[in-house]
Short mmCIF file of C-alpha atoms in Angstrom, two decimals:
data_model
loop_
_atom_site.label_atom_id
_atom_site.label_comp_id
_atom_site.label_asym_id
_atom_site.label_seq_id
_atom_site.Cartn_x
_atom_site.Cartn_y
_atom_site.Cartn_z
CA UNK A 1297 -15.16 32.41 5.66
CA UNK A 1298 -15.86 35.45 6.08
CA UNK A 1299 -17.83 37.44 9.22
CA UNK A 1300 -19.71 40.01 8.32
CA UNK A 1301 -17.90 42.20 10.98
CA UNK A 1302 -14.40 43.41 10.19
CA UNK A 1303 -12.33 42.45 13.43
CA UNK A 1304 -9.94 40.03 13.28
CA UNK A 1305 -9.60 36.72 14.34
CA UNK A 1306 -7.40 34.86 13.68
CA UNK A 1307 -4.37 33.62 13.80
CA UNK A 1308 -1.39 36.66 12.54
CA UNK A 1309 -0.22 36.02 9.68
CA UNK A 1310 2.39 38.07 8.62
CA UNK A 1311 3.06 41.60 10.02
CA UNK A 1312 -0.11 42.70 9.02
CA UNK A 1313 -3.14 39.80 8.41
CA UNK A 1314 -4.49 37.19 10.35
CA UNK A 1315 -5.26 33.69 8.52
CA UNK A 1316 -8.89 33.04 9.53
CA UNK A 1317 -9.49 29.60 8.10
CA UNK A 1318 -8.82 26.81 5.85
CA UNK A 1319 -11.23 25.09 3.59
CA UNK A 1320 -10.62 22.52 0.59
CA UNK A 1321 -13.86 21.11 -0.40
CA UNK A 1322 -15.58 20.38 2.67
CA UNK A 1323 -12.77 20.18 5.01
CA UNK A 1324 -12.45 23.43 7.56
CA UNK A 1325 -10.27 24.05 9.40
CA UNK A 1326 -11.50 27.11 11.84
CA UNK A 1327 -8.17 29.17 12.79
CA UNK A 1328 -8.85 31.73 16.16
CA UNK A 1329 -6.03 33.37 18.81
CA UNK A 1330 -8.99 33.63 21.74
CA UNK A 1331 -11.87 30.73 22.96
CA UNK A 1332 -14.18 33.90 21.84
CA UNK A 1333 -12.87 34.39 18.58
CA UNK A 1334 -13.62 30.33 17.90
CA UNK A 1335 -17.44 30.03 19.88
CA UNK A 1336 -18.21 33.19 17.84
CA UNK A 1337 -16.36 31.50 14.01
CA UNK A 1338 -18.10 28.21 15.28
CA UNK A 1339 -21.63 29.87 15.28
CA UNK A 1340 -21.19 31.72 12.22
CA UNK A 1341 -20.28 29.00 10.27
CA UNK A 1342 -23.27 26.92 12.64
CA UNK A 1343 -25.93 29.45 10.60
CA UNK A 1344 -24.79 30.41 7.42
CA UNK A 1345 -24.46 26.09 6.91
CA UNK A 1346 -28.49 25.64 8.08
CA UNK A 1347 -28.99 29.05 6.30
CA UNK A 1348 -27.79 27.22 2.63
CA UNK A 1349 -29.78 23.38 3.55
CA UNK A 1350 -26.62 22.56 5.67
CA UNK A 1351 -25.68 20.60 8.88
CA UNK A 1352 -23.08 20.12 9.93
CA UNK A 1353 -21.65 16.52 11.32
CA UNK A 1354 -21.24 17.08 15.02
CA UNK A 1355 -19.19 13.14 15.69
CA UNK A 1356 -16.10 14.52 12.72
CA UNK A 1357 -16.44 18.13 14.10
CA UNK A 1358 -12.87 18.28 16.40
CA UNK A 1359 -11.16 20.23 18.07
CA UNK A 1360 -7.54 21.11 18.81
CA UNK A 1361 -6.05 23.96 21.10
CA UNK A 1362 -2.62 24.63 20.76
CA UNK A 1363 -0.70 26.79 23.27
CA UNK A 1364 -4.13 27.48 25.38
CA UNK A 1365 -4.93 27.83 28.78
CA UNK A 1366 -9.03 28.18 28.67
CA UNK A 1367 -10.34 24.33 28.33
CA UNK A 1368 -14.03 25.42 28.12
CA UNK A 1369 -15.53 23.14 25.25
CA UNK A 1370 -16.73 24.43 22.33
CA UNK A 1371 -20.02 23.92 21.31
CA UNK A 1372 -23.33 23.29 18.05
CA UNK A 1373 -26.50 24.03 18.91
CA UNK A 1374 -25.38 23.34 22.66
CA UNK A 1375 -23.64 19.96 21.99
CA UNK A 1376 -20.36 19.74 22.74
CA UNK A 1377 -16.68 19.94 20.21
CA UNK A 1378 -15.14 16.42 21.02
CA UNK A 1379 -11.06 17.50 22.23
CA UNK A 1380 -8.36 15.74 20.30
CA UNK A 1381 -4.57 15.83 21.02
CA UNK A 1382 -3.86 14.77 17.36
CA UNK A 1383 -6.42 14.52 14.30
CA UNK A 1384 -5.13 14.31 10.29
CA UNK A 1385 -6.65 18.02 8.07
CA UNK A 1386 -5.43 17.10 4.34
CA UNK A 1387 -2.79 14.22 4.93
CA UNK A 1388 -0.90 16.05 7.29
CA UNK A 1389 -0.59 15.02 11.26
CA UNK A 1390 -2.02 18.46 13.28
CA UNK A 1391 -0.49 17.81 17.35
CA UNK A 1392 -0.87 20.33 20.18
CA UNK A 1393 2.74 20.97 20.60
CA UNK A 1394 1.94 23.34 17.25
CA UNK A 1395 5.18 21.06 16.15
CA UNK A 1396 6.01 19.13 12.63
CA UNK A 1397 7.68 15.68 14.25
CA UNK A 1398 5.52 13.76 14.24
CA UNK A 1399 4.34 14.81 10.84
CA UNK A 1400 7.62 14.17 8.84
CA UNK A 1401 7.19 10.67 11.26
CA UNK A 1402 4.55 9.85 9.58
CA UNK A 1403 5.54 10.81 5.70
CA UNK A 1404 8.93 8.75 5.88
CA UNK A 1405 6.31 5.62 7.07
CA UNK A 1406 3.96 5.97 3.86
CA UNK A 1407 7.24 6.80 1.64
CA UNK A 1408 9.47 4.22 3.30
CA UNK A 1409 5.64 1.38 2.45
CA UNK A 1410 5.56 2.68 -0.97
CA UNK A 1411 9.28 2.27 -1.72
CA UNK A 1412 9.79 -1.06 0.09
CA UNK A 1413 6.28 -1.98 -2.27
CA UNK A 1414 8.86 -0.62 -5.15
CA UNK A 1415 12.00 -3.04 -3.87
CA UNK A 1416 10.19 -5.85 -3.66
CA UNK A 1417 8.72 -5.76 -7.07
CA UNK A 1418 11.96 -5.23 -8.67
CA UNK A 1419 14.65 -7.79 -6.92
CA UNK A 1420 11.16 -10.08 -8.06
CA UNK A 1421 11.96 -9.06 -11.56
CA UNK A 1422 15.27 -9.61 -10.84
CA UNK A 1423 15.03 -12.59 -9.92
CA UNK A 1424 13.03 -14.23 -12.71
CA UNK A 1425 15.54 -12.61 -15.31
CA UNK A 1426 18.26 -14.55 -13.30
CA UNK A 1427 15.98 -18.07 -12.84
CA UNK A 1428 15.80 -17.98 -16.72
CA UNK A 1429 19.79 -17.66 -17.07
CA UNK A 1430 21.41 -20.82 -18.13
CA UNK A 1431 22.56 -22.89 -15.37
CA UNK A 1432 26.40 -21.95 -16.15
CA UNK A 1433 25.41 -18.08 -15.46
CA UNK A 1434 27.85 -16.79 -13.02
CA UNK A 1435 24.19 -14.54 -11.42
CA UNK A 1436 22.21 -17.92 -10.90
CA UNK A 1437 25.17 -20.14 -9.72
CA UNK A 1438 25.05 -17.09 -6.90
CA UNK A 1439 21.51 -17.55 -6.52
CA UNK A 1440 22.10 -21.13 -4.91
CA UNK A 1441 26.02 -20.59 -3.36
CA UNK A 1442 26.40 -21.72 0.17
CA UNK A 1443 29.71 -21.19 1.10
CA UNK A 1444 31.74 -23.76 3.35
CA UNK A 1445 33.21 -24.21 6.38
CA UNK A 1446 33.18 -23.12 10.42
CA UNK A 1447 30.94 -19.99 10.13
CA UNK A 1448 31.06 -17.30 13.77
CA UNK A 1449 29.30 -17.76 16.88
CA UNK A 1450 25.98 -16.03 16.94
CA UNK A 1451 23.08 -15.07 13.75
CA UNK A 1452 24.06 -15.83 10.87
CA UNK A 1453 24.43 -12.42 9.09
CA UNK A 1454 21.28 -11.50 6.98
CA UNK A 1455 21.84 -11.93 3.82
CA UNK A 1456 19.71 -10.89 -0.38
CA UNK A 1457 19.13 -13.78 -0.27
CA UNK A 1458 17.28 -14.96 3.64
CA UNK A 1459 15.32 -11.48 3.26
CA UNK A 1460 13.81 -13.31 -0.40
CA UNK A 1461 13.66 -15.88 1.48
CA UNK A 1462 11.88 -14.73 4.52
CA UNK A 1463 9.20 -13.19 2.17
CA UNK A 1464 5.85 -14.19 2.07
CA UNK A 1465 4.28 -15.76 -1.36
CA UNK A 1466 8.15 -17.96 -1.53
CA UNK A 1467 7.96 -21.19 -1.59
#
């Protein structure tokens, strides 16, 4: 979204440049260093959308401030825009502290969840393979092995077999 004026209103990017906005399909993130610059950008975007026959969905529009002292609400046609402390933009979590810790933790969690499904699938494939082996095969015997004798005090160690037995879908 380019303004008709030549005054840069975005955030500093490099030595001489300014980043005005991030745009992807119907997702737009406007960037400014002052409240007045941001309000001007919102007004301009709203006007250009109206001319094109579009309107901004105020319920989906959010405002996030990073290191800002001015807490005056932004408005679209006199309707206040909701202030948030975090939001998701194209899969990344943006927070008021401007850091990446929450985004990184979220991505690690998503990766762990995806990888956990892969581990579970491979584990069950291995069990199926092992159960089809003859009963005298060592791998098959290991599935049923139950050590005898006294065990130490405390909770038993987590073993591969116990993790399989705890999974949903196990008999």
